[in-house]
Amino acid sequence: MKVAISSTGGTFQDQLDPRFGRAAGFIIFDLSSSQAEFIDNQGNQQASKGAGIHAAQNVARAGAEAVITGHIGPKAYAALESGKIEVYHSETKTVREVVEDFRQGRLSRAQGADSAPHWQG
């Protein structure tokens, strides 16, 4: 299973980025092989709209079956849900701690968006 963690950087020592669509990037971690890759999300950080949907498309293309983030908006949540990608919430910790919390079943699965849309229009 591959998990996408919104991250402030590309290492396991970096912090979970509490934003999904405007996160610095995503660490895609394969729980089976312990392989990881970083997907830069810098292009979405300054987007006037659609950042969450584009981020959802990027993690789906990377093969993620679950996302761990701090907060997620309604359009991003709907995009992930339509792709059958589960969303989990975590507090800001290191990526390593977040992965361990996920493995131990200590993260709560999101039941919907918990953040207002960035762009109303």
Coordinates of C-alpha atoms in Angstrom, one line a residue:
M1 CA 0.0 0.0 0.0
K2 CA 1.3 3.5 -0.9
V3 CA 0.5 6.4 1.4
A4 CA 1.0 10.1 0.4
I5 CA 2.0 12.3 3.3
S6 CA 1.7 16.1 2.9
S7 CA 5.2 17.3 3.8
T8 CA 7.2 20.5 4.2
G9 CA 10.1 18.8 2.5
G10 CA 11.4 15.6 1.0
T11 CA 12.8 13.7 4.0
F12 CA 11.4 11.7 6.9
Q13 CA 12.7 14.3 9.3
D14 CA 10.6 17.1 7.7
Q15 CA 7.3 18.0 9.2
L16 CA 3.8 17.0 8.0
D17 CA 2.5 20.0 6.1
P18 CA -1.0 20.8 7.6
R19 CA -2.2 21.9 4.2
F20 CA -3.1 19.4 1.5
G21 CA -3.5 21.4 -1.7
R22 CA -0.8 23.9 -0.9
A23 CA 1.6 21.6 0.8
A24 CA 5.3 21.9 -0.2
G25 CA 5.1 18.4 -1.5
F26 CA 4.2 14.8 -0.8
I27 CA 6.2 11.9 0.4
I28 CA 4.8 8.8 -1.3
F29 CA 5.7 5.9 1.0
D30 CA 5.2 2.2 0.1
L31 CA 4.4 0.4 3.3
S32 CA 5.3 -3.0 1.7
S33 CA 8.8 -2.2 0.3
S34 CA 9.6 0.9 2.6
Q35 CA 10.5 2.8 -0.6
A36 CA 9.8 6.5 -0.7
E37 CA 9.7 9.2 -3.3
F38 CA 9.0 13.0 -3.1
I39 CA 6.5 14.8 -5.3
D40 CA 7.1 18.5 -5.4
N41 CA 3.9 20.5 -5.1
Q42 CA 5.5 23.9 -5.5
G43 CA 3.4 24.7 -8.6
N44 CA 0.2 24.5 -6.6
Q45 CA 1.3 26.7 -3.7
Q46 CA 0.7 29.9 -5.6
A47 CA -2.3 28.7 -7.7
S48 CA -5.3 31.0 -7.4
K49 CA -7.7 28.0 -7.5
G50 CA -7.7 24.3 -8.1
A51 CA -4.7 23.5 -5.9
G52 CA -6.4 20.7 -4.0
I53 CA -7.8 19.0 -7.1
H54 CA -4.4 19.1 -8.8
A55 CA -2.7 17.8 -5.7
A56 CA -5.2 15.0 -5.5
Q57 CA -4.5 14.1 -9.2
N58 CA -0.8 14.0 -8.5
V59 CA -1.0 11.7 -5.5
A60 CA -3.4 9.4 -7.5
R61 CA -1.0 9.3 -10.4
A62 CA 1.7 8.3 -7.9
G63 CA -0.4 5.3 -6.9
A64 CA -1.3 6.4 -3.4
E65 CA -4.2 4.5 -1.8
A66 CA -4.3 6.8 1.3
V67 CA -3.4 10.4 2.1
I68 CA -2.3 11.7 5.5
T69 CA -2.6 15.5 6.0
G70 CA -3.6 18.0 8.5
H71 CA -6.6 19.7 6.7
I72 CA -8.3 19.2 3.4
G73 CA -10.9 21.2 1.5
P74 CA -14.2 19.9 0.0
K75 CA -13.0 19.7 -3.7
A76 CA -9.8 17.9 -2.9
Y77 CA -11.6 15.5 -0.5
A78 CA -14.2 14.8 -3.2
A79 CA -11.5 14.2 -5.8
L80 CA -9.7 11.7 -3.6
E81 CA -12.9 10.0 -2.6
S82 CA -13.9 9.5 -6.3
G83 CA -10.5 7.9 -6.8
K84 CA -11.1 5.6 -3.8
I85 CA -8.2 7.2 -1.9
E86 CA -8.8 7.3 1.9
V87 CA -7.9 10.4 3.8
Y88 CA -6.5 10.4 7.3
H89 CA -5.8 13.4 9.6
S90 CA -2.7 13.9 11.7
E91 CA -1.2 16.6 13.8
T92 CA 2.0 18.2 12.7
K93 CA 4.8 15.8 13.5
T94 CA 7.7 14.5 11.5
V95 CA 6.9 12.4 8.5
R96 CA 8.6 9.4 10.2
E97 CA 6.2 9.8 13.3
V98 CA 3.2 10.1 11.0
V99 CA 4.1 6.9 9.2
E100 CA 4.5 5.1 12.5
D101 CA 1.1 6.5 13.8
F102 CA -0.5 5.2 10.5
R103 CA 1.1 1.8 10.9
Q104 CA -0.1 1.5 14.5
G105 CA -3.7 2.5 13.6
R106 CA -3.5 5.7 15.6
L107 CA -4.8 8.1 12.9
S108 CA -8.5 8.9 12.4
R109 CA -10.0 8.5 8.9
A110 CA -11.6 11.7 7.6
Q111 CA -15.3 11.6 7.1
G112 CA -15.3 14.7 4.9
A113 CA -13.5 18.0 4.3
D114 CA -12.5 19.9 7.4
S115 CA -11.4 23.1 5.7
A116 CA -13.3 25.7 3.7
P117 CA -12.5 26.0 0.0
H118 CA -9.7 28.5 -0.7
W119 CA -11.5 29.9 -3.7
Q120 CA -15.1 30.9 -3.6
G121 CA -16.2 31.7 -7.1

